[in-house]
CSV table of C-alpha atoms in Angstrom, one decimal:
chain,number,residue,atom,x,y,z
R,1,MET,CA,0.1,0.0,0.0
R,2,LYS,CA,2.8,2.4,0.9
R,3,ARG,CA,4.7,1.5,-2.3
R,4,ARG,CA,1.6,2.3,-4.4
R,5,SER,CA,1.2,5.6,-2.6
R,6,LEU,CA,4.9,6.4,-3.3
R,7,ILE,CA,4.6,5.5,-7.0
R,8,ALA,CA,1.4,7.8,-7.2
R,9,ILE,CA,3.3,10.7,-5.7
R,10,LEU,CA,6.3,10.2,-8.0
R,11,TRP,CA,4.0,10.2,-11.0
R,12,LEU,CA,2.2,13.5,-9.8
R,13,PHE,CA,5.7,15.1,-9.6
R,14,PHE,CA,6.6,13.8,-13.1
R,15,LEU,CA,3.3,15.2,-14.6
R,16,SER,CA,3.6,18.6,-12.8
R,17,GLY,CA,7.2,18.8,-14.2
R,18,VAL,CA,6.2,18.1,-17.8
R,19,MET,CA,3.3,20.7,-17.5
R,20,SER,CA,5.8,23.2,-16.0
R,21,PHE,CA,8.2,22.5,-19.0
R,22,ARG,CA,5.4,23.0,-21.6
R,23,ALA,CA,4.3,26.2,-19.8
R,24,GLY,CA,7.7,27.4,-19.7
R,25,ALA,CA,8.2,26.6,-23.4
R,26,ASP,CA,4.9,28.4,-24.4
R,27,SER,CA,5.8,31.5,-22.3
R,28,GLY,CA,9.2,31.6,-24.1
R,29,SER,CA,7.5,31.9,-27.5
R,30,PRO,CA,4.1,33.6,-27.1
R,31,ILE,CA,1.9,35.1,-29.9
R,32,LEU,CA,1.8,38.8,-29.6
R,33,THR,CA,-1.2,40.9,-30.9
R,34,LEU,CA,-1.4,44.6,-31.5
R,35,THR,CA,-4.4,46.6,-32.7
R,36,ILE,CA,-4.1,49.7,-34.8
R,37,ASP,CA,-7.6,51.3,-35.8
R,38,ASP,CA,-6.6,54.8,-36.7
R,39,GLN,CA,-4.6,56.8,-39.4
R,40,ILE,CA,-1.2,55.9,-40.2
R,41,THR,CA,0.9,58.6,-38.4
R,42,PRO,CA,4.3,59.0,-36.7
R,43,ILE,CA,2.8,57.7,-33.5
R,44,SER,CA,1.3,54.5,-35.3
R,45,SER,CA,4.9,54.0,-36.7
R,46,GLU,CA,6.3,54.2,-33.2
R,47,ILE,CA,3.9,51.9,-31.8
R,48,ILE,CA,4.4,49.2,-34.4
R,49,ARG,CA,8.1,49.4,-34.4
R,50,GLN,CA,8.2,49.1,-30.6
R,51,ALA,CA,5.9,46.1,-30.8
R,52,ILE,CA,8.3,44.3,-33.3
R,53,ASP,CA,11.2,45.2,-30.9
R,54,ARG,CA,9.3,43.5,-28.1
R,55,ALA,CA,8.3,40.5,-30.3
R,56,GLU,CA,12.0,40.0,-31.0
R,57,ALA,CA,13.1,40.4,-27.4
R,58,GLU,CA,10.6,37.9,-26.1
R,59,LYS,CA,11.3,35.6,-29.1
R,60,ALA,CA,7.7,35.5,-30.0
R,61,GLU,CA,6.4,32.9,-32.3
R,62,VAL,CA,4.6,35.5,-34.4
R,63,LEU,CA,3.2,39.2,-34.1
R,64,ILE,CA,-0.3,39.7,-35.3
R,65,LEU,CA,-1.1,43.2,-36.4
R,66,GLU,CA,-4.8,43.7,-36.5
R,67,LEU,CA,-5.2,46.7,-38.8
R,68,SER,CA,-8.2,49.0,-39.6
R,69,THR,CA,-7.1,52.3,-41.2
R,70,PRO,CA,-8.1,54.7,-43.9
R,71,GLY,CA,-4.6,55.4,-44.8
R,72,GLY,CA,-2.0,58.0,-43.6
R,73,LEU,CA,1.4,59.5,-44.2
R,74,ASP,CA,3.7,58.1,-46.8
R,75,THR,CA,6.7,58.6,-44.5
R,76,SER,CA,5.2,56.8,-41.6
R,77,MET,CA,4.0,54.0,-43.8
R,78,ARG,CA,7.5,53.3,-45.2
R,79,GLU,CA,9.0,53.3,-41.8
R,80,ILE,CA,6.4,50.6,-40.7
R,81,VAL,CA,7.1,48.5,-43.9
R,82,GLN,CA,10.9,48.7,-43.5
R,83,ARG,CA,10.6,47.4,-39.9
R,84,ILE,CA,8.3,44.6,-40.9
R,85,LEU,CA,10.7,43.5,-43.7
R,86,SER,CA,13.6,43.5,-41.2
R,87,SER,CA,11.8,41.8,-38.4
R,88,LEU,CA,13.2,38.6,-37.0
R,89,VAL,CA,9.8,37.5,-36.1
R,90,PRO,CA,7.0,36.7,-38.6
R,91,VAL,CA,4.5,39.5,-38.8
R,92,VAL,CA,0.9,38.8,-39.9
R,93,VAL,CA,-1.2,41.7,-40.8
R,94,TYR,CA,-5.0,40.9,-40.3
R,95,VAL,CA,-7.6,43.4,-41.5
R,96,ASN,CA,-10.1,43.2,-38.8
R,97,PRO,CA,-12.9,43.4,-37.5
R,98,SER,CA,-15.8,43.0,-40.1
R,99,GLY,CA,-16.4,46.3,-41.7
R,100,ALA,CA,-12.7,47.4,-41.3
R,101,ARG,CA,-10.4,48.4,-44.2
R,102,ALA,CA,-6.8,48.7,-45.1
R,103,ALA,CA,-6.9,51.5,-47.6
R,104,SER,CA,-4.0,53.5,-49.2
R,105,ALA,CA,-1.1,53.2,-46.7
R,106,GLY,CA,-2.8,50.4,-45.0
R,107,PHE,CA,-2.8,48.4,-48.3
R,108,VAL,CA,0.9,48.7,-48.6
R,109,ILE,CA,1.4,47.6,-45.1
R,110,LEU,CA,-0.8,44.5,-45.8
R,111,LEU,CA,1.4,43.7,-48.8
R,112,ALA,CA,4.5,43.9,-46.7
R,113,ALA,CA,3.3,41.2,-44.1
R,114,ASP,CA,4.7,37.7,-44.0
R,115,VAL,CA,1.1,36.6,-44.0
R,116,ALA,CA,-1.8,38.7,-45.3
R,117,ALA,CA,-5.2,38.1,-43.8
R,118,MET,CA,-8.6,39.7,-43.9
R,119,ALA,CA,-11.8,39.2,-42.0
R,120,GLN,CA,-15.2,38.8,-43.6
R,121,GLY,CA,-16.8,42.0,-44.8
R,122,THR,CA,-13.5,44.0,-45.1
R,123,ASN,CA,-11.7,45.7,-48.0
R,124,THR,CA,-8.4,47.0,-49.1
R,125,GLY,CA,-6.6,48.8,-52.0
R,126,ALA,CA,-7.2,52.4,-53.3
R,127,ALA,CA,-3.6,53.4,-52.9
R,128,HIS,CA,-3.3,56.0,-55.5
R,129,PRO,CA,-1.3,59.1,-54.6
R,130,VAL,CA,-3.6,62.0,-53.7
R,131,ASP,CA,-3.2,65.7,-55.2
R,132,LEU,CA,-3.5,68.1,-52.3
R,133,THR,CA,-2.8,71.3,-54.5
R,134,GLY,CA,-5.4,70.8,-57.2
R,135,GLU,CA,-2.7,71.5,-59.7
R,136,MET,CA,-2.2,68.0,-61.1
R,137,GLU,CA,-2.6,69.2,-64.8
R,138,LYS,CA,-0.2,72.0,-64.1
R,139,HIS,CA,2.5,69.7,-62.6
R,140,LYS,CA,1.6,66.6,-64.4
R,141,THR,CA,5.1,65.4,-64.8
R,142,LEU,CA,5.7,65.7,-61.0
R,143,PHE,CA,2.7,63.6,-60.1
R,144,THR,CA,3.5,61.1,-62.8
R,145,LYS,CA,6.9,60.4,-61.0
R,146,ILE,CA,5.1,60.2,-57.6
R,147,GLU,CA,2.7,57.7,-59.1
R,148,ASN,CA,5.4,55.7,-60.8
R,149,ASP,CA,7.4,55.5,-57.6
R,150,ALA,CA,4.5,54.2,-55.5
R,151,ALA,CA,3.6,51.6,-58.2
R,152,ALA,CA,7.2,50.5,-58.3
R,153,TYR,CA,7.2,50.3,-54.5
R,154,VAL,CA,4.1,47.9,-54.4
R,155,ARG,CA,5.4,45.9,-57.2
R,156,THR,CA,8.7,45.1,-55.2
R,157,LEU,CA,6.8,44.3,-52.1
R,158,ALA,CA,4.2,42.0,-54.0
R,159,GLU,CA,6.9,40.2,-56.1
R,160,ASN,CA,9.1,39.4,-53.0
R,161,ARG,CA,6.1,38.2,-51.0
R,162,GLY,CA,4.9,36.0,-53.9
R,163,ARG,CA,1.6,38.0,-54.5
R,164,ASN,CA,-0.1,39.3,-57.5
R,165,VAL,CA,2.1,42.2,-59.0
R,166,GLU,CA,-0.4,43.3,-61.5
R,167,ALA,CA,-3.4,43.5,-59.1
R,168,ALA,CA,-1.1,45.4,-56.5
R,169,GLU,CA,-0.2,47.8,-59.1
R,170,LYS,CA,-3.8,48.5,-60.2
R,171,ALA,CA,-4.5,49.4,-56.6
R,172,VAL,CA,-2.0,52.4,-57.2
R,173,ARG,CA,-2.5,53.4,-60.7
R,174,GLU,CA,-6.3,52.8,-60.9
R,175,SER,CA,-7.3,53.2,-57.3
R,176,ARG,CA,-8.7,49.7,-57.3
R,177,SER,CA,-10.2,48.3,-54.2
R,178,TYR,CA,-10.8,44.7,-53.2
R,179,ASN,CA,-13.0,42.9,-50.8
R,180,GLU,CA,-11.6,39.9,-48.9
R,181,VAL,CA,-12.9,37.4,-51.5
R,182,GLU,CA,-11.5,39.4,-54.4
R,183,ALA,CA,-8.1,40.0,-52.6
R,184,LEU,CA,-7.9,36.2,-52.0
R,185,ASN,CA,-8.8,35.3,-55.7
R,186,GLU,CA,-6.3,37.9,-56.9
R,187,LYS,CA,-3.7,36.3,-54.6
R,188,LEU,CA,-3.1,39.6,-52.6
R,189,ILE,CA,-3.8,37.7,-49.3
R,190,GLU,CA,-3.5,34.2,-48.1
R,191,ILE,CA,-6.1,33.9,-45.4
R,192,ILE,CA,-9.8,34.8,-44.9
R,193,ALA,CA,-10.6,34.4,-41.2
R,194,LYS,CA,-13.8,35.1,-39.4
R,195,ASP,CA,-12.0,35.9,-36.1
R,196,ARG,CA,-8.8,35.6,-34.3
R,197,ALA,CA,-9.2,32.1,-33.1
R,198,ASP,CA,-10.0,31.0,-36.9
R,199,LEU,CA,-6.8,33.0,-37.9
R,200,LEU,CA,-4.6,31.2,-35.4
R,201,ALA,CA,-6.0,27.7,-36.5
R,202,GLN,CA,-5.3,28.5,-40.1
R,203,LEU,CA,-1.9,29.8,-39.3
R,204,ASN,CA,-0.8,26.7,-37.3
R,205,GLY,CA,1.7,24.7,-39.3
R,206,ARG,CA,1.8,27.2,-42.3
R,207,LYS,CA,5.2,27.4,-44.1
R,208,ILE,CA,6.2,30.9,-45.0
R,209,ARG,CA,9.1,32.4,-47.0
R,210,ARG,CA,10.6,35.4,-45.3
R,211,PHE,CA,11.6,38.5,-47.1
R,212,ASN,CA,15.2,37.4,-47.0
R,213,GLY,CA,14.5,34.2,-48.5
R,214,GLN,CA,14.6,32.0,-45.6
R,215,GLU,CA,11.7,29.6,-44.9
R,216,ALA,CA,9.8,29.2,-41.6
R,217,VAL,CA,6.9,27.3,-40.1
R,218,ILE,CA,4.5,29.2,-37.9
R,219,GLN,CA,3.2,27.0,-34.8
R,220,THR,CA,0.3,28.5,-32.9
R,221,GLN,CA,-1.1,25.4,-31.2
R,222,GLY,CA,-0.7,25.6,-27.4
R,223,LYS,CA,0.9,29.0,-27.6
R,224,SER,CA,-0.2,31.9,-25.2
R,225,VAL,CA,-1.7,34.9,-26.8
R,226,VAL,CA,-0.6,38.2,-25.4
R,227,ALA,CA,-2.2,41.5,-26.4
R,228,ILE,CA,0.1,44.5,-26.4
R,229,ASP,CA,-1.4,47.4,-24.6
R,230,LEU,CA,-0.5,51.0,-25.5
R,231,SER,CA,1.2,53.0,-22.8
R,232,TRP,CA,-0.5,56.2,-21.5
R,233,ARG,CA,2.0,58.3,-23.5
R,234,GLN,CA,1.1,56.5,-26.6
R,235,LYS,CA,-2.7,56.9,-25.9
R,236,LEU,CA,-2.2,60.6,-25.3
R,237,LEU,CA,-0.2,61.2,-28.5
R,238,SER,CA,-2.7,59.1,-30.5
R,239,PHE,CA,-5.3,61.5,-29.3
R,240,LEU,CA,-3.4,64.6,-29.8
R,241,VAL,CA,-2.2,63.7,-33.2
R,242,ASN,CA,-5.9,63.9,-34.4
R,243,PRO,CA,-5.8,67.3,-36.3
R,244,GLN,CA,-9.3,68.1,-35.4
R,245,ILE,CA,-8.5,67.8,-31.7
R,246,ALA,CA,-5.3,69.8,-32.1
R,247,PHE,CA,-7.0,72.7,-33.9
R,248,VAL,CA,-9.7,72.9,-31.4
R,249,LEU,CA,-7.2,72.9,-28.5
R,250,PHE,CA,-5.3,75.7,-30.2
R,251,ALA,CA,-8.4,77.8,-30.6
R,252,ILE,CA,-9.4,77.3,-26.8
R,253,GLY,CA,-5.9,78.0,-25.7
R,254,ALA,CA,-5.6,81.3,-27.7
R,255,LEU,CA,-8.9,82.6,-26.2
R,256,CYS,CA,-8.0,81.7,-22.6
R,257,LEU,CA,-4.5,83.3,-22.9
R,258,TYR,CA,-6.0,86.5,-24.4
R,259,PHE,CA,-8.6,86.6,-21.5
R,260,GLU,CA,-5.6,86.1,-19.0
R,261,PHE,CA,-3.6,88.9,-20.5
R,262,ASN,CA,-6.4,91.3,-20.3
R,263,ASN,CA,-7.3,90.2,-16.7
R,264,PRO,CA,-4.1,89.4,-14.9
R,265,GLY,CA,-4.5,87.5,-11.8
R,266,ALA,CA,-7.4,85.3,-13.0
R,267,ILE,CA,-4.9,82.3,-13.2
R,268,ALA,CA,-7.3,79.5,-14.3
R,269,PRO,CA,-7.7,81.0,-17.9
R,270,GLY,CA,-3.8,81.3,-18.2
R,271,VAL,CA,-3.3,77.7,-17.0
R,272,VAL,CA,-5.9,76.2,-19.3
R,273,GLY,CA,-4.8,78.3,-22.2
R,274,ALA,CA,-1.0,77.5,-21.7
R,275,LEU,CA,-1.7,73.9,-21.4
R,276,SER,CA,-4.1,73.7,-24.5
R,277,ILE,CA,-1.5,75.6,-26.7
R,278,ILE,CA,1.3,73.3,-25.6
R,279,LEU,CA,-0.7,70.2,-26.2
R,280,ALA,CA,-1.8,71.5,-29.6
R,281,LEU,CA,1.7,72.3,-30.6
R,282,TYR,CA,2.9,68.9,-29.4
R,283,GLY,CA,0.2,67.3,-31.6
R,284,PHE,CA,0.9,69.5,-34.6
R,285,HIS,CA,4.5,68.8,-34.7
R,286,PHE,CA,3.8,65.1,-35.5
R,287,LEU,CA,1.9,66.2,-38.6
R,288,PRO,CA,3.0,67.7,-41.9
R,289,ILE,CA,2.2,71.5,-41.5
R,290,ASN,CA,1.4,73.7,-44.5
R,291,VAL,CA,3.2,77.1,-43.9
R,292,THR,CA,0.5,79.0,-46.0
R,293,GLY,CA,-2.2,77.6,-43.6
R,294,VAL,CA,-0.1,78.9,-40.7
R,295,LEU,CA,0.2,82.3,-42.2
R,296,LEU,CA,-3.5,82.6,-43.0
R,297,ILE,CA,-4.4,81.8,-39.4
R,298,ALA,CA,-1.9,84.5,-38.2
R,299,LEU,CA,-3.5,86.9,-40.7
R,300,SER,CA,-7.0,86.1,-39.3
R,301,LEU,CA,-5.8,87.2,-35.7
R,302,VAL,CA,-4.6,90.4,-37.1
R,303,LEU,CA,-7.8,91.1,-38.9
R,304,PHE,CA,-9.7,90.4,-35.7
R,305,VAL,CA,-7.7,92.9,-33.8
R,306,LEU,CA,-8.2,95.6,-36.6
R,307,GLU,CA,-11.9,95.0,-36.6
R,308,ALA,CA,-12.1,95.8,-32.9
R,309,LYS,CA,-10.1,99.0,-33.3
R,310,VAL,CA,-11.4,100.2,-36.7
R,311,GLN,CA,-15.0,100.8,-37.6
R,312,ALA,CA,-14.9,98.5,-40.5
R,313,PHE,CA,-18.6,97.5,-40.3
R,314,GLY,CA,-17.6,93.9,-39.9
R,315,ILE,CA,-15.7,93.6,-43.2
R,316,LEU,CA,-12.3,92.9,-41.5
R,317,GLY,CA,-14.0,90.5,-39.0
R,318,ALA,CA,-15.5,88.6,-42.0
R,319,GLY,CA,-12.2,88.5,-43.6
R,320,GLY,CA,-10.5,87.2,-40.5
R,321,ILE,CA,-13.1,84.3,-40.1
R,322,ALA,CA,-12.7,83.5,-43.9
R,323,ALA,CA,-8.8,83.5,-43.4
R,324,MET,CA,-9.1,81.1,-40.5
R,325,ILE,CA,-11.3,78.7,-42.2
R,326,ILE,CA,-9.1,78.6,-45.4
R,327,GLY,CA,-6.0,78.3,-43.3
R,328,GLY,CA,-7.5,75.5,-41.2
R,329,LEU,CA,-8.6,73.6,-44.2
R,330,ILE,CA,-5.1,73.6,-45.7
R,331,LEU,CA,-3.1,73.5,-42.5
R,332,ILE,CA,-2.3,69.8,-42.6
R,333,ASP,CA,-0.5,68.7,-45.7
R,334,ALA,CA,-1.7,65.1,-45.7
R,335,PRO,CA,-2.9,62.8,-48.5
R,336,SER,CA,-5.6,61.2,-46.4
R,337,PRO,CA,-9.0,63.2,-45.9
R,338,GLU,CA,-9.1,61.8,-42.2
R,339,LEU,CA,-5.7,63.4,-41.5
R,340,ARG,CA,-6.9,66.9,-42.6
R,341,ILE,CA,-9.2,69.3,-40.7
R,342,GLY,CA,-12.7,69.1,-42.0
R,343,LEU,CA,-14.9,72.1,-43.1
R,344,PRO,CA,-17.6,71.4,-40.4
R,345,VAL,CA,-14.8,71.5,-37.6
R,346,VAL,CA,-13.0,74.4,-39.0
R,347,ALA,CA,-16.2,76.6,-39.4
R,348,SER,CA,-17.6,75.5,-36.0
R,349,VAL,CA,-14.2,76.8,-34.5
R,350,ALA,CA,-13.5,79.8,-36.6
R,351,VAL,CA,-16.9,81.7,-36.5
R,352,PRO,CA,-17.3,81.6,-32.6
R,353,PHE,CA,-13.7,82.3,-32.2
R,354,GLY,CA,-13.7,85.3,-34.3
R,355,LEU,CA,-16.9,86.7,-32.8
R,356,ILE,CA,-15.7,86.1,-29.3
R,357,MET,CA,-12.3,87.6,-29.9
R,358,ILE,CA,-13.7,90.7,-31.4
R,359,PHE,CA,-16.2,91.2,-28.5
R,360,LEU,CA,-13.4,90.8,-26.0
R,361,LEU,CA,-11.2,93.2,-27.9
R,362,ARG,CA,-13.9,95.8,-28.0
R,363,LEU,CA,-14.6,95.4,-24.3
R,364,ALA,CA,-10.9,95.9,-23.6
R,365,ILE,CA,-10.6,99.1,-25.9
R,366,ALA,CA,-13.7,100.6,-24.3
R,367,ALA,CA,-12.3,99.9,-20.8
R,368,HIS,CA,-9.1,101.8,-21.7
R,369,LYS,CA,-11.0,104.7,-23.0
R,370,MET,CA,-13.1,105.2,-19.8
R,371,LYS,CA,-12.1,107.7,-17.1
R,372,VAL,CA,-10.0,106.1,-14.3
R,373,VAL,CA,-12.2,105.7,-11.3
R,374,THR,CA,-9.8,103.6,-9.2
R,375,GLY,CA,-6.4,104.2,-7.5
R,376,ASP,CA,-4.7,107.5,-6.9
R,377,VAL,CA,-5.6,109.1,-10.1
R,378,GLY,CA,-9.3,108.2,-9.6
R,379,MET,CA,-9.3,110.4,-6.5
R,380,ILE,CA,-8.8,113.7,-8.3
R,381,GLY,CA,-12.0,115.7,-8.7
R,382,LEU,CA,-13.8,113.9,-5.9
R,383,VAL,CA,-15.8,116.1,-3.5
R,384,GLY,CA,-15.4,115.4,0.3
R,385,VAL,CA,-16.2,116.9,3.6
R,386,ALA,CA,-13.8,118.4,6.1
R,387,GLU,CA,-13.7,116.4,9.3
R,388,THR,CA,-11.6,119.0,11.1
R,389,ASP,CA,-10.7,122.5,10.4
R,390,LEU,CA,-8.1,122.7,7.8
R,391,ASP,CA,-5.6,125.3,8.9
R,392,LEU,CA,-3.3,124.4,6.0
R,393,GLU,CA,-3.6,120.8,7.2
R,394,GLY,CA,-6.3,118.5,8.6
R,395,SER,CA,-8.5,115.6,7.8
R,396,ILE,CA,-11.3,115.1,5.3
R,397,PHE,CA,-13.8,112.3,4.6
R,398,VAL,CA,-14.0,111.3,0.9
R,399,ARG,CA,-15.2,108.3,-0.9
R,400,GLY,CA,-16.0,106.5,2.4
R,401,GLU,CA,-12.4,106.9,3.7
R,402,LEU,CA,-10.7,109.3,6.0
R,403,TRP,CA,-7.7,111.1,4.5
R,404,ARG,CA,-5.1,113.6,5.7
R,405,ALA,CA,-5.4,116.6,3.4
R,406,VAL,CA,-3.7,120.0,2.9
R,407,ALA,CA,-5.4,123.3,1.7
R,408,LYS,CA,-3.9,126.5,0.6
R,409,THR,CA,-6.7,128.4,2.3
R,410,ARG,CA,-8.4,127.9,5.6
R,411,VAL,CA,-11.4,125.4,5.4
R,412,SER,CA,-13.9,125.0,8.3
R,413,LYS,CA,-15.1,121.7,9.8
R,414,GLY,CA,-18.1,120.4,7.8
R,415,GLU,CA,-17.3,122.4,4.7
R,416,GLN,CA,-17.1,120.6,1.3
R,417,VAL,CA,-13.9,120.4,-0.5
R,418,ARG,CA,-12.7,119.1,-3.9
R,419,VAL,CA,-9.5,117.0,-4.3
R,420,THR,CA,-7.2,118.7,-6.8
R,421,GLY,CA,-4.0,116.6,-6.3
R,422,ILE,CA,-2.2,113.8,-4.4
R,423,LYS,CA,1.3,113.8,-2.8
R,424,GLY,CA,2.1,110.5,-1.3
R,425,LEU,CA,-0.6,109.8,1.3
R,426,MET,CA,-1.7,113.5,1.5
R,427,LEU,CA,-4.6,115.0,-0.5
R,428,GLU,CA,-4.5,118.5,-1.9
R,429,VAL,CA,-7.9,120.1,-1.6
R,430,GLU,CA,-9.7,123.4,-2.2
R,431,PRO,CA,-13.0,124.6,-0.8
R,432,GLU,CA,-15.7,123.5,-3.2
R,433,THR,CA,-17.2,127.0,-3.2
R,434,ALA,CA,-13.9,128.4,-4.5
R,435,LEU,CA,-14.0,126.2,-7.5
R,436,SER,CA,-17.7,126.7,-8.2
R,437,PRO,CA,-18.8,129.4,-10.6
R,438,PRO,CA,-20.5,132.4,-9.2
R,439,LYS,CA,-24.2,132.2,-8.8
R,440,GLN,CA,-26.3,134.5,-11.0
R,441,ALA,CA,-28.8,136.6,-9.1
R,442,SER,CA,-32.4,135.4,-9.5
R,443,ALA,CA,-35.4,137.6,-9.9
R,444,VAL,CA,-36.6,136.8,-6.3
R,445,THR,CA,-33.3,137.7,-4.9
R,446,LEU,CA,-33.3,141.0,-6.9
R,447,ALA,CA,-36.8,141.8,-5.7
R,448,GLU,CA,-35.8,141.2,-2.0
R,449,ASP,CA,-32.7,143.4,-2.4
R,450,GLY,CA,-35.0,146.1,-3.9
R,451,LYS,CA,-37.4,146.0,-1.0
R,452,ALA,CA,-34.6,146.1,1.6
R,453,GLU,CA,-33.1,149.1,-0.2
R,454,ALA,CA,-36.5,150.9,-0.2
R,455,HIS,CA,-36.9,150.3,3.4
R,456,GLN,CA,-33.5,151.8,4.3
R,457,HIS,CA,-34.3,154.9,2.2
R,458,SER,CA,-37.7,155.3,4.0
R,459,GLY,CA,-36.0,154.9,7.4
R,460,SER,CA,-33.5,157.7,6.4
R,461,ASP,CA,-36.3,160.0,5.4
R,462,LEU,CA,-38.0,159.8,8.7
């Protein structure tokens, strides 16, 4: 009995050791997943490159990039492609979930993957270079060069990945788009998977040829799946790099700073304004900025100031709003419409911004033109009452306060005085009667004086 118990215990130790070994093996080569569901920007490039670095450091079996993007910046796209091609770990690009797309720059990233996969109800393609200037006919040769360069780039990727070169080139030259079935039939992708579990099942045991010509086999069975979470910095930058958000933050910051400059000590508007401006500029510096757009926005601010100072009947203000709208529309020099600031956002910011700015400016100008009623200067001209006899010096009560005062002539207690100057904490005053114009004799006064004079004459006759 004891022998059987001992054997059972040994078997338990053996089995636990095997399970620990398998768990250790799995943890040593996990499957990493990363989700990108926004425009391709420098932040997207940084996130993907860091994910590949982590996959290499952890010796991951494969990195699955779940992609949903309308496109983005060419420079960021090329950085991502270069990192995928040089990755020591196989990279699978999976257009997911259903309804997602990998358009424009996303299509090129899909072509660069070791394995290209799409979920049901997705599409890809439409990678033709976009004309932002509206002068394609004028600079036809230049745009032809850009198109040829993009076509050559996708041809190279498709050829080295064993995909359909002609179909890939059509996505560039003809803006051709493909749904998941068409992409599979055209041999642009290898897998259609309904979800991640289906994708992992189809990847298991699949032989692939890396970009450098080496062959590898992907093993997904029994591997742990680890999702890569974005850091708080990456989440913040992904939020700020949205041009719509950056533009709104810039407008709010400008208004708050203007209010703070005109009302020193309010503190809160200054803090909010400075923080908004800094965050907006930090977001803008990741985006391709059009200098003309910046100049138009600066011009709009100048026109708002002039409208408040000059009676232009709203012409300058309307010009400022128009300049801000046009400047906002062309501020971001990006091929993807999602990376540019849309007209609804620009108009909803520019019109209220212009009206509020003009209103605040006019209030400030009107306040500067008003007579000073506070401080030392505001005391001059006020009328007070002598609290003591002013034999050159004494006390007066003016504007609810007791002041030391000096007068050139004697002033009796209770007599009204007017402030004519200030020296330090001493007021210079004069009797109010001395500064008042002489009273004109009224008819009643003249009549009374006449009666008094007549009475005196009659008394003398007696």
